[in-house]
Every structure is written in structure tokens, then in C-alpha cells.
Short mmCIF file of C-alpha atoms in Angstrom, two decimals:
data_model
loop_
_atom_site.label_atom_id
_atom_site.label_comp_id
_atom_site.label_asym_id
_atom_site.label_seq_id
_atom_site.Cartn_x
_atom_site.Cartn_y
_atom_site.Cartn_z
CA UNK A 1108 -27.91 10.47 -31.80
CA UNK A 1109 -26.85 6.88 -30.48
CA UNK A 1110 -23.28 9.01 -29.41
CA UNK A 1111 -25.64 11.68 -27.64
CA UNK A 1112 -27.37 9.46 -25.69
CA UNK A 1113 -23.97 7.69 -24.77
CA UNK A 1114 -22.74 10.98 -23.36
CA UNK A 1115 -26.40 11.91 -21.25
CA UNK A 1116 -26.18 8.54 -19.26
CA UNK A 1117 -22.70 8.64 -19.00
CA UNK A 1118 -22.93 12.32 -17.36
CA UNK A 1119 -26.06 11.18 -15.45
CA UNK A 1120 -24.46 8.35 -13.81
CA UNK A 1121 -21.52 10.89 -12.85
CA UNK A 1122 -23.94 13.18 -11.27
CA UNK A 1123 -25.38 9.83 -9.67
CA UNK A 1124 -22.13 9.08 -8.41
CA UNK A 1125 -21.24 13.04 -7.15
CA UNK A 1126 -24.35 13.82 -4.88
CA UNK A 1127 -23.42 11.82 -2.44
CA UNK A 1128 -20.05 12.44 -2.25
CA UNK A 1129 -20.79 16.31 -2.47
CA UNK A 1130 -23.17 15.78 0.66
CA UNK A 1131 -20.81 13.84 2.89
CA UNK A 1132 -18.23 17.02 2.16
CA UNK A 1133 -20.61 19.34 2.47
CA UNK A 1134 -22.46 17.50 5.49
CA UNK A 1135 -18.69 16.90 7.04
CA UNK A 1136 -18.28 20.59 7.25
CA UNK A 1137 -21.33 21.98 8.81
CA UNK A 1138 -21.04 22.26 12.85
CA UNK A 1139 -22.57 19.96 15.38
CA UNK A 1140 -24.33 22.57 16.98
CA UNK A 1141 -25.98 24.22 13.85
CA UNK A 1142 -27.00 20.69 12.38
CA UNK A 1143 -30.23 20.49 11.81
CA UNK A 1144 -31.11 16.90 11.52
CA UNK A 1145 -31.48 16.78 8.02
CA UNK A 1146 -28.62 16.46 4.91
CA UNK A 1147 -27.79 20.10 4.29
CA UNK A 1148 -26.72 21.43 0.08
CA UNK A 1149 -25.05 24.10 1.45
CA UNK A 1150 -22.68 24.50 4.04
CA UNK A 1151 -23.73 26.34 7.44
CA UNK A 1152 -20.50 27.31 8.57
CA UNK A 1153 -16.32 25.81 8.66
CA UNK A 1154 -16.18 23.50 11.26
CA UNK A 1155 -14.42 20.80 9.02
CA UNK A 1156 -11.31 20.69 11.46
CA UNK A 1157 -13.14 20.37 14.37
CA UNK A 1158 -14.94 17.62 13.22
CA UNK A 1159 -12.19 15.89 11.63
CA UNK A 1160 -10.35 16.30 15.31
CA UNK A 1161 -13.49 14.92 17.07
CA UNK A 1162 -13.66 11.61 14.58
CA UNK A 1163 -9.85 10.95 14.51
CA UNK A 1164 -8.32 11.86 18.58
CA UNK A 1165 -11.71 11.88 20.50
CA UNK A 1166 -13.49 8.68 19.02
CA UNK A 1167 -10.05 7.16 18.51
CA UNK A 1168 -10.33 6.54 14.73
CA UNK A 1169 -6.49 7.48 14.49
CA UNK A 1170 -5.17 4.41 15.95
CA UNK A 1171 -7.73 1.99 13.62
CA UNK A 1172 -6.57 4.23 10.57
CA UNK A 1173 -2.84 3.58 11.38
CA UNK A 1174 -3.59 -0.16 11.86
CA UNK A 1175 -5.62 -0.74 8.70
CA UNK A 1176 -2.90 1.43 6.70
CA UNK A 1177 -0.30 -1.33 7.92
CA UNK A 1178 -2.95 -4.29 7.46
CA UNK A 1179 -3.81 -3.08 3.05
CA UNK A 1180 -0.21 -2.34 2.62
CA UNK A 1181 1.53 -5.30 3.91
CA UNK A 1182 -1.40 -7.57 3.71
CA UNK A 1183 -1.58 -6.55 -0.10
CA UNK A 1184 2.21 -7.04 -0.76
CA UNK A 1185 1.92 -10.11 0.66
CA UNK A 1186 -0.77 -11.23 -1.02
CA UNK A 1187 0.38 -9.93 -4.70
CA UNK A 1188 3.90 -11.47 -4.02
CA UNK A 1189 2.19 -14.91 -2.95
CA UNK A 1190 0.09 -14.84 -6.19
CA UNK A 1191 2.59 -14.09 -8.35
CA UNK A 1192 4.49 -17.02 -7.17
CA UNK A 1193 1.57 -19.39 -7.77
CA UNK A 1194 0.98 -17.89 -10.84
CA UNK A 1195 4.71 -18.38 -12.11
CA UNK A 1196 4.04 -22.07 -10.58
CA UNK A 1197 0.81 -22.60 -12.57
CA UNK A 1198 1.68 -21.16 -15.93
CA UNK A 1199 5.96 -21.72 -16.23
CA UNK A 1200 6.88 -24.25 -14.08
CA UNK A 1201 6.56 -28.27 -15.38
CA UNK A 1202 3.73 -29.42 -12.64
CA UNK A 1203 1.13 -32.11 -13.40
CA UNK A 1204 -2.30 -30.97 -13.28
CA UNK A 1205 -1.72 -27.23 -13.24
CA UNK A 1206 -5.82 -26.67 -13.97
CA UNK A 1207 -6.54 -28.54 -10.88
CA UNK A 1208 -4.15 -26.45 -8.94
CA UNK A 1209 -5.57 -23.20 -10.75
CA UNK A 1210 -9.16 -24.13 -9.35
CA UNK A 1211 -8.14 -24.96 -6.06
CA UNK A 1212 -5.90 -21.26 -5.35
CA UNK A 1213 -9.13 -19.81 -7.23
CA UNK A 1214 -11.62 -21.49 -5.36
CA UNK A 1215 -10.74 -19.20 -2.38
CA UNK A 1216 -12.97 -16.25 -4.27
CA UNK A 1217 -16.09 -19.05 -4.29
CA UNK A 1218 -17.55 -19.55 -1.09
CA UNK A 1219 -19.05 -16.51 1.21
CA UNK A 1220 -17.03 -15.78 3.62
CA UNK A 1221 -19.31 -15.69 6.19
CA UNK A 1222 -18.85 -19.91 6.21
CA UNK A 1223 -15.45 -19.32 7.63
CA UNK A 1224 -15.60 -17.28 10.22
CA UNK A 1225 -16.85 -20.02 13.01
CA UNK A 1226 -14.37 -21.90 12.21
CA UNK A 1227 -11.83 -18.83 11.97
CA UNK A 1228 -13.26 -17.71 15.41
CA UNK A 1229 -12.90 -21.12 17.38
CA UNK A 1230 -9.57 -21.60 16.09
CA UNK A 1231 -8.05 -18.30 16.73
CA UNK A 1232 -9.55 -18.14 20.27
CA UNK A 1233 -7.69 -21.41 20.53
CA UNK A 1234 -4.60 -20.44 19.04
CA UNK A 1235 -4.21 -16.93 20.71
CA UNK A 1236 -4.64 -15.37 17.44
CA UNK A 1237 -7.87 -13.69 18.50
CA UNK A 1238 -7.72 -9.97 18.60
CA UNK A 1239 -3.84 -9.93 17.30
CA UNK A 1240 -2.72 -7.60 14.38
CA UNK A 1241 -0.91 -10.80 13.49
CA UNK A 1242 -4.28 -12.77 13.67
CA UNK A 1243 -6.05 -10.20 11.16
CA UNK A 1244 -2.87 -9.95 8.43
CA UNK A 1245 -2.59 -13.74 8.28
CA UNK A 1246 -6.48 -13.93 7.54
CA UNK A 1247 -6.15 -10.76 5.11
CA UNK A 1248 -3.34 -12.45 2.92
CA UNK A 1249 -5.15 -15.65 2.75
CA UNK A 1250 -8.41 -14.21 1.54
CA UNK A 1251 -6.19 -11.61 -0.95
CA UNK A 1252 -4.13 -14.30 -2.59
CA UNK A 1253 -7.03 -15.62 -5.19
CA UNK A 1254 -8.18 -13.13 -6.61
CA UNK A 1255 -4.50 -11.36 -7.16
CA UNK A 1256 -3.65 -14.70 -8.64
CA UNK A 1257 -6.22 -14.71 -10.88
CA UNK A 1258 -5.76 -11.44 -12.14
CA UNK A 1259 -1.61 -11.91 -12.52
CA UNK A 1260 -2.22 -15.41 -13.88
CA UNK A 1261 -4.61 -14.19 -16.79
CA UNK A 1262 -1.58 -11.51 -17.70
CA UNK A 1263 1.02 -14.28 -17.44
CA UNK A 1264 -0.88 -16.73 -20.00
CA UNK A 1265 -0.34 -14.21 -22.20
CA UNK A 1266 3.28 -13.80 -22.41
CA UNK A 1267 4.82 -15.91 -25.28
CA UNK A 1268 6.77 -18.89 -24.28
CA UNK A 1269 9.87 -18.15 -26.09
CA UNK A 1270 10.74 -16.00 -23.47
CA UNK A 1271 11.16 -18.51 -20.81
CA UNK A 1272 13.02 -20.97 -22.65
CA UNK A 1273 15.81 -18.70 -23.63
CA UNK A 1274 16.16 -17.75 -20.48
CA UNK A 1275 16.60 -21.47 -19.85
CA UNK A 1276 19.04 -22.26 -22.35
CA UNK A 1277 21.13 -19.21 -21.30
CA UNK A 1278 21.34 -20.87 -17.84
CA UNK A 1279 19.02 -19.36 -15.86
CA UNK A 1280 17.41 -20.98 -12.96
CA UNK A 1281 13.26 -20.54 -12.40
CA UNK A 1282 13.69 -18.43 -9.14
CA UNK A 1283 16.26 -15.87 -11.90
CA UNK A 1284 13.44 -16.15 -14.82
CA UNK A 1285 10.95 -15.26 -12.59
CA UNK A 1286 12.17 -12.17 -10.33
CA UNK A 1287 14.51 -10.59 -13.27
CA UNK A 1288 12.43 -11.35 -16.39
CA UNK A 1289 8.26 -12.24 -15.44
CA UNK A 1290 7.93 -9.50 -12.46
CA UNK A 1291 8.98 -6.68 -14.35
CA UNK A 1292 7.24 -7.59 -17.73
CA UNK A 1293 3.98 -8.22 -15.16
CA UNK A 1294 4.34 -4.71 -13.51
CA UNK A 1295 0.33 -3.57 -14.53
CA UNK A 1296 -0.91 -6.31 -13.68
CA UNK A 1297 1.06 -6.44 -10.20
CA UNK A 1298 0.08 -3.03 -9.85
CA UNK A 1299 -3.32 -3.66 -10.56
CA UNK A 1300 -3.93 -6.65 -8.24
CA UNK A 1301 -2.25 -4.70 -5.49
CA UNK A 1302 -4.80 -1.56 -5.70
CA UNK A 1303 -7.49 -4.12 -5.34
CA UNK A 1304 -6.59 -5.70 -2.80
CA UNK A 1305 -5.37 -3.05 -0.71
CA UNK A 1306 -8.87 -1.82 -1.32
CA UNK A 1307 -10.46 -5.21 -0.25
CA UNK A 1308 -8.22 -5.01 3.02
CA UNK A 1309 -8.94 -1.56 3.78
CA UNK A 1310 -12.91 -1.57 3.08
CA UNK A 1311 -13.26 -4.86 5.58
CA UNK A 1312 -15.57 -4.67 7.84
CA UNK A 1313 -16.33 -8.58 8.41
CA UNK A 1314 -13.50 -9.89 9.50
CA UNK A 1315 -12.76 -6.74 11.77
CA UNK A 1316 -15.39 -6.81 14.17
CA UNK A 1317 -15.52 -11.14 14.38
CA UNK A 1318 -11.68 -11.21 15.45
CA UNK A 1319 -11.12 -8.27 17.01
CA UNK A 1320 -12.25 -6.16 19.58
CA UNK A 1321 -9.73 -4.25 20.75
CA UNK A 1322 -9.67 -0.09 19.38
CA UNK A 1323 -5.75 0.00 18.64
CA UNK A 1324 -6.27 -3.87 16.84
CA UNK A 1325 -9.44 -2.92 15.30
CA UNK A 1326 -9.43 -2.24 11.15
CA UNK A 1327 -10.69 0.97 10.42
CA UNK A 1328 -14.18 0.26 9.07
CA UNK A 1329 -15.00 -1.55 12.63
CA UNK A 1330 -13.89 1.91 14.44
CA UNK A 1331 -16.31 3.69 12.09
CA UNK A 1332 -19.16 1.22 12.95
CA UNK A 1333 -18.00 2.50 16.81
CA UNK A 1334 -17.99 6.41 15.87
CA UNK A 1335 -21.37 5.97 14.35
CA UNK A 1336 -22.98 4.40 17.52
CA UNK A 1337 -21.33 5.98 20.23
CA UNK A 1338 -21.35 9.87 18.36
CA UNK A 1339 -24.77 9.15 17.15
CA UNK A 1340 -26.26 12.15 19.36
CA UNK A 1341 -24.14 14.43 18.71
CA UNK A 1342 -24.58 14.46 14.93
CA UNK A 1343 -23.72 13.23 11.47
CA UNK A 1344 -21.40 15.81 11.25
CA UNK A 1345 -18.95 13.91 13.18
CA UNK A 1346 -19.53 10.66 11.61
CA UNK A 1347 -19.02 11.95 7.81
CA UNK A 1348 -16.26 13.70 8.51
CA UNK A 1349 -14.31 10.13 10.01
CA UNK A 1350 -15.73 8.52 6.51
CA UNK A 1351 -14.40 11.31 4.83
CA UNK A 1352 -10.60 10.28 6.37
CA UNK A 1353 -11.19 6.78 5.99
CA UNK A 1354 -12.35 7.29 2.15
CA UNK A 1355 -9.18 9.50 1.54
CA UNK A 1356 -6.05 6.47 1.42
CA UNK A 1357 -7.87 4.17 -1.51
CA UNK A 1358 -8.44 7.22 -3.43
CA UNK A 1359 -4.86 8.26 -2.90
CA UNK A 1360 -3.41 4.42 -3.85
CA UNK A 1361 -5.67 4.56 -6.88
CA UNK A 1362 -4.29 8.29 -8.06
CA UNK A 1363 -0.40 7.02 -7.73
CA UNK A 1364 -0.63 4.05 -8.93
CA UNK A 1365 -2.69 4.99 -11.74
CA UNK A 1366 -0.24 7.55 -12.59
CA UNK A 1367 2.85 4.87 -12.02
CA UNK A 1368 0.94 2.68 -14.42
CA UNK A 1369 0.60 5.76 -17.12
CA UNK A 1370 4.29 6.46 -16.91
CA UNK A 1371 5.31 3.10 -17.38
CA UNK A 1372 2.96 2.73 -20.27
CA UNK A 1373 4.80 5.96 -22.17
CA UNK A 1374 8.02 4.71 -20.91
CA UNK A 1375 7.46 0.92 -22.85
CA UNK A 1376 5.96 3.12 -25.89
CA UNK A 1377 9.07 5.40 -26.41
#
């Protein structure tokens, strides 16, 4: 009985999960002109591509789209790279007080982040940074390095010390140990910290409308805040179907990286 119940509120919680989604499809494909004001279950026509050409060239979603694509993948890299670095620093290398230095990289996750954007504001209106793709990726790496670090940090305290000090008396130097031996043995846990934050980064909506302003700077959330205000008259129809492009990439990252991950798992167990 206990595993029947399991199964129910597991399958409930998926059908939780799947009305929405099957509205905003459904919704996303109904026509401007035969929407009726209220969320449709069934389709009233095909007008999918029409609506998906109104949300991405006429409200200028494409351009946001193409700039938050560049902002989760490089800002993610970035970030994952950085972390893994202080990570290798923390755990490996021989510096005093590495707890102190653990809760000051992971203090990053602590505070709201509304508490730094006056300061964030003031100084990048000062700096020129304001309404820059270079202002937004240096803010998006810098709130994506703490978390990643603690994630790849956890997975390096678990890798046996030996390994490191043969290395070392075989001659290797840290920078070797670390980019031939720790990055591939951390490869999950790299790939895992990357699909997060490249999820973070491409789900932000804070940051995009306090620093930018501009629709070819903008992140992609902030030009779907836009779409829903300036095509609010002329129907949700419009509207889901830009939420269904912007939902599309994390899914996407999340289905090839999960897949990467499976391989590499049947790969280590052969």
C-alpha cells in the first residue's frame, strides 16, 4: 500500500507540473483573433508560427534571446572555471585558514541580492558599465561563482588524497595536477554546476531590468517583461508563445548534458 500511495502523489504532482505547461502550448497556438480571453484546453486553430514570429521579430525578443544565450554560456563557463579554481585552492593547495576562505567565496549565496544592486547601480553608472553586455557578464560571473564552488568543492572533498601526492612526487606542478588529473575526475560535478548556473543566468530577471535598458543589451526575461506590457491587447497568445522560446534553451542544456553525464557514467563503469 505504502508503494501505491508513493506512485499516486508522485503521478499527481506530474499532472501538477503538466497543466500548465500543456496550457501555455496549447494557449501559444490558438490565434489572436479567435482568443477568447480566457485559457483555452483545446486548441482553436494553428497559428503557432505566427505567434512565435510576432514574439521573436516584431516585439524584438530575438535580439534579448541571442544576448542571454551568450550571457548563461559564457557567464556559466566562467563561473564553473573560477570555482573550480577556488575549489582546487581550498581543498589541495597548502593555504592557512582554508574554512575561512570557504565561508567567505560561499558567503556570496547569503545575502539577497536585492542589497547590492544600489550599490551595483551607482557604481556602474559611474564606471560606464551601465547598460553594457560587459557590465551584465561581469555581474553574472560574480553572483555564479558560489554556488558552483560549493557544489565542485563538496565533490572535490571527496576524492582521496593519495591522488594528489603522487602526482607530486612524480613531479607534477599544482596548475598540471589540477587541469590533467582533478578536472576530468570532477566532470559531473562540473557539468552539474554549469547547468545550474546557466539556468540562474538565463532565468534573471533582477539584474536585467536594474542595469540595463537597452532591447539588444537587455537579458531575455527583461524583453519578456516588455512583450507582456506592450502586446498585452493583443492577447496572451503572443506572450506564451515568446515564454514558450525562452523556456526551450534550459530544457535543451538540461537534455545534453544529462545525456553527456549518462554516457560518461557507462563509459567509467565499462
Amino acid at each position: 500500500m505504502g508503494r501505491i500511495f508513493r506512485n499516486l502523489f508522485v503521478a499527481g504532482c506530474v499532472v501538477l507540473w503538466l497543466i500548465p505547461m500543456y496550457l501555455l502550448v496549447v494557449n501559444a497556438l490558438t490565434p489572436v483573433t479567435a482568443y477568447t480571453g480566457r485559457p483555452d484546453w483545446a486548441p482553436r486553430g494553428f497559428a503557432v508560427w505566427e505567434n512565435l514570429s510576432t514574439a521573436w521579430s516584431d516585439a524584438g525578443i530575438g535580439d534579448s534571446f541571442l544576448s542571454s544565450l551568450v550571457y548563461a554560456v559564457v557567464c556559466g563557463a566562467a563561473a564553473v572555471v573560477v570555482a573550480a579554481m577556488a575549489a582546487f585552492a581550498v581543498v589541495v593547495l597548502p593555504i592557512p585558514k582554508p574554512v575561512f576562505w570557504f565561508w567567505l567565496i560561499y558567503s556570496g549565496t547569503l545575502f539577497p541580492l536585492q542589497m547590492f544592486l544600489a550599490p551595483l547601480f551607482g557604481m556602474y553608472a559611474d564606471g560606464n558599465l551601465y547598460d553594457t553586455r560587459l557590465g551584465l557578464m561581469l555581474v553574472y560571473v560574480a553572483w555564479a561563482v558560489p554556488f558552483a564552488f560549493f557544489l565542485i568543492r563538496n565533490q572535490m572533498t571527496t576524492m582521496p588524497p593519495e591522488v594528489t601526492e603522487a602526482a607530486m612526487l612524480d613531479g607534477a606542478s599544482f596548475r598540471r595536477i589540477f587541469w590533467r588529473i582533478h578536472v576530468p575526475l570532477m566532470g559531473s560535478s562540473l557539468a552539474a554546476a554549469f547547468i545550474f548556473q546557466f539556468t540562474a543566468v538565463w532565468n534573471d530577471l533582477l539584474f536585467g531590468i536594474t542595469l540595463s535598458r537597452s532591447p539588444d543589451i537587455q537579458p531575455v526575461m527583461a524583453a519578456l517583461t516588455t512583450l507582456n506590457n506592450a502586446y498585452a491587447s493583443s492577447g496572451p497568445p503572443v506572450i506564451l508563445a515568446g515564454a514558450l522560446i525562452v523556456s526551450l534553451p534550459t530544457l535543451v542544456a538540461f537534455l545534453v548534458f544529462r545525456g553527456l553525464f549518462l554516457r560518461g557514467i557507462t563509459a567509467t563503469a565499462r
